[in-house]
mmCIF file of C-alpha atoms in Angstrom:
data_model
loop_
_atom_site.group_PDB
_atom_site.id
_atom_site.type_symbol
_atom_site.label_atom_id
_atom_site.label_comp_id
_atom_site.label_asym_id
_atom_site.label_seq_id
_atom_site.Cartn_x
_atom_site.Cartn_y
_atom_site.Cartn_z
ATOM 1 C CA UNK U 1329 184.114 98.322 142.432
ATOM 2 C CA UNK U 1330 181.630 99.564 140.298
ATOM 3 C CA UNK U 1331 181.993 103.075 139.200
ATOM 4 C CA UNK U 1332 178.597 103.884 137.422
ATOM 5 C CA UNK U 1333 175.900 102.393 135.629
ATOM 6 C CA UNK U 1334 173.796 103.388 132.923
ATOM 7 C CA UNK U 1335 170.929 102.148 130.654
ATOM 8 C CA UNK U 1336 169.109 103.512 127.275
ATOM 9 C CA UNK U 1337 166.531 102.545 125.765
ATOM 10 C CA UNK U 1338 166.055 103.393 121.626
ATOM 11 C CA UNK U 1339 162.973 103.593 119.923
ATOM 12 C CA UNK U 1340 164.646 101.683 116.159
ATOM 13 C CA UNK U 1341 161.889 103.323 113.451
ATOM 14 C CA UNK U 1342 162.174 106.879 115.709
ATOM 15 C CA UNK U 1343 166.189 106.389 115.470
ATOM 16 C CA UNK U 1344 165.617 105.516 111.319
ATOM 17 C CA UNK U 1345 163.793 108.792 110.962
ATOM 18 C CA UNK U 1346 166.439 110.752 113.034
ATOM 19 C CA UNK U 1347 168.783 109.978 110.720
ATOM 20 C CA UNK U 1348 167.019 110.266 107.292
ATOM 21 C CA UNK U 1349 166.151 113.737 108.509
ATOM 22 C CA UNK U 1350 169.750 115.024 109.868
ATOM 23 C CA UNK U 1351 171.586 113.240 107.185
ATOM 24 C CA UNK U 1352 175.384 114.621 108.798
ATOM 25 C CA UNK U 1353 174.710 112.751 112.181
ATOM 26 C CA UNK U 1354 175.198 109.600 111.516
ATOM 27 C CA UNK U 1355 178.612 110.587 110.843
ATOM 28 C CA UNK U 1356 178.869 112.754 113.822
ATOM 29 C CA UNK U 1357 177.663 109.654 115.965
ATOM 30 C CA UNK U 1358 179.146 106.490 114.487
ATOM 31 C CA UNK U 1359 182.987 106.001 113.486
ATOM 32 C CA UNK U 1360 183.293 104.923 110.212
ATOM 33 C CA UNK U 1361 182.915 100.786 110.614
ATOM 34 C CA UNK U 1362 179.829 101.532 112.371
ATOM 35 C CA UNK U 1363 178.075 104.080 109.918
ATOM 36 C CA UNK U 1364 177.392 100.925 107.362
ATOM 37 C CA UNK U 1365 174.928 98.610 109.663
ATOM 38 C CA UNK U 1366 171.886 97.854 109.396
ATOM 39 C CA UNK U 1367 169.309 100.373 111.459
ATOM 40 C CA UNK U 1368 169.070 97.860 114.322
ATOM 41 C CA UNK U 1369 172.971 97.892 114.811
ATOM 42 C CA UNK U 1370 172.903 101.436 115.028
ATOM 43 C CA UNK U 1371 170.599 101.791 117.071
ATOM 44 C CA UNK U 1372 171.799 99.789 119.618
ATOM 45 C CA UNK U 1373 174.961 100.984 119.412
ATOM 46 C CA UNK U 1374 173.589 104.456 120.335
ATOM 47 C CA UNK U 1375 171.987 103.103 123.372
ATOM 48 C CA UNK U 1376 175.217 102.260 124.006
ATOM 49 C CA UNK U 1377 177.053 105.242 123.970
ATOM 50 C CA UNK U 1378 174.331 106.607 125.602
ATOM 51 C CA UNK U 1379 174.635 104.181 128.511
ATOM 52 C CA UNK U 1380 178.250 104.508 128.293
ATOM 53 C CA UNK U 1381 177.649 108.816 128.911
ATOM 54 C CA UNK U 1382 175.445 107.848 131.716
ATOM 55 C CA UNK U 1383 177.533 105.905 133.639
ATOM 56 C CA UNK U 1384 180.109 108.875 133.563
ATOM 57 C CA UNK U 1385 177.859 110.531 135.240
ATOM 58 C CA UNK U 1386 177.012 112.638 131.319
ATOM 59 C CA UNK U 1387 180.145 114.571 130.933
ATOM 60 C CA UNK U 1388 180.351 117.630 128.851
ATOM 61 C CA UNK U 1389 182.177 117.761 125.719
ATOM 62 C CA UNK U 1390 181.699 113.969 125.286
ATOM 63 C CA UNK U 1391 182.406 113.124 121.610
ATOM 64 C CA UNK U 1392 180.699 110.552 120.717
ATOM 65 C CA UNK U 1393 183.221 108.897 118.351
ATOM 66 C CA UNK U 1394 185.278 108.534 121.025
ATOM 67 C CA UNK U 1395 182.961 105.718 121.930
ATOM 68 C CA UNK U 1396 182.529 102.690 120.074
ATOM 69 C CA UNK U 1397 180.978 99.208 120.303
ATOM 70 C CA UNK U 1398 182.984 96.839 118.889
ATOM 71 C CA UNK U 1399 183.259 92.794 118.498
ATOM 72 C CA UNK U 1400 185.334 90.827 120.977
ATOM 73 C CA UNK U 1401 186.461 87.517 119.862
ATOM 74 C CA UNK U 1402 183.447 85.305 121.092
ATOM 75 C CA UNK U 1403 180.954 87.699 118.664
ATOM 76 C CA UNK U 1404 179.857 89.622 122.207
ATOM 77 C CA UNK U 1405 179.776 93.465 122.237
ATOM 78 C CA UNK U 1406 182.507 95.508 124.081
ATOM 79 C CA UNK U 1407 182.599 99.174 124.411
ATOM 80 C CA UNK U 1408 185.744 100.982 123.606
ATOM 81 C CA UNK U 1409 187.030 104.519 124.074
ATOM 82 C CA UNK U 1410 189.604 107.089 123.829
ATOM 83 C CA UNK U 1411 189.825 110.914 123.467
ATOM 84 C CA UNK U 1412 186.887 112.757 125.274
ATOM 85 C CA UNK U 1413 185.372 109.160 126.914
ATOM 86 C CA UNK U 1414 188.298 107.683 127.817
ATOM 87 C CA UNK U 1415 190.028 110.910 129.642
ATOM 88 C CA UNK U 1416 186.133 111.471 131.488
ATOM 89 C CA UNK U 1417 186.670 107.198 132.603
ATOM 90 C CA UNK U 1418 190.220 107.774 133.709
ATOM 91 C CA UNK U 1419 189.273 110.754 135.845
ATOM 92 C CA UNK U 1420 186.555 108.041 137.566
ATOM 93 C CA UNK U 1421 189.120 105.269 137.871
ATOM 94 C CA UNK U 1422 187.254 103.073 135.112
ATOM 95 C CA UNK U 1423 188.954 100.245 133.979
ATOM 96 C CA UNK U 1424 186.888 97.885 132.916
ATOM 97 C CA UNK U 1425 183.615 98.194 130.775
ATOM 98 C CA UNK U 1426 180.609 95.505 130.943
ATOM 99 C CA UNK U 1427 177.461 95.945 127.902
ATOM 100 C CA UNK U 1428 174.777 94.166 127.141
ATOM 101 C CA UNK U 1429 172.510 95.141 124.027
ATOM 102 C CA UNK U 1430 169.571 93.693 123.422
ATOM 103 C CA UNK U 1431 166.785 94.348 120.702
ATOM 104 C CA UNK U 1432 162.837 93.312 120.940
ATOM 105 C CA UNK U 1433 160.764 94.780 117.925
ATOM 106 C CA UNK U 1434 161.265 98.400 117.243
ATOM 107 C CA UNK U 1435 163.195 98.579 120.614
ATOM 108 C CA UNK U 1436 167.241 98.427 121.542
ATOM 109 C CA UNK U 1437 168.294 98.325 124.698
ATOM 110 C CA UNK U 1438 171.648 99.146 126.455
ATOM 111 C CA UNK U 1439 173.145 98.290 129.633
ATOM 112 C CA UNK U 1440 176.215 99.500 130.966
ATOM 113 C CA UNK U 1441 178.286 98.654 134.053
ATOM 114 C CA UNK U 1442 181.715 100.902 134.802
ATOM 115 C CA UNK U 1443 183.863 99.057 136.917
ATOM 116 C CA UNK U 1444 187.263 100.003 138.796
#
């Protein structure tokens, strides 16, 4: 059963200028394997985590380390959590994660379906 869904969309040379200008959050937003990719990456990885906060329904005192988008074997993106995310997804029976990213331009996209 699907739990919650969530989308975000990430304007890439908006992102790039975010970050030049608040130099401490990309390490307050990425985990460490993630803070080294190219612009792009990042971006869509914040759509992500974004997505991922919407589909729990935006809970407070979500840190966002305690999401990240990793690799799964066939190359495709996979979101994982633990700390704040993954207590906030246990409380709403989530068990399974489903992203898509997707990049056109200057624009990432992020789709994500919480399942049960």
């Amino acid at each position: 059963m699907i739990v919650g869904i969530g989308v975000d969309v990430v304007d890439v040379p908006r992102f790039g200028r975010q970050l030049e200008r608040t130099p401490g959050l990309r390490a307050r937003l990425f985990v460490p394997a993630e803070r080294e990719l190219n612009l792009r990456s990042l971006a869509a990885r914040f759509a992500a985590k974004e997505a991922v906060a919407k589909a729990l329904g935006a809970p407070a005192g979500m840190n966002w380390q305690d999401c990240q988008v990793d690799l799964d074997a066939a190359g495709a993106p996979a979101v994982s959590v633990r700390g704040t995310v993954a207590a906030a997804a246990e409380a709403k029976g989530v068990r399974v994660w489903h992203l898509s990213l997707s990049h056109d331009g200057d624009v990432a996209t992020a789709m994500v379906v919480a399942e049960s």
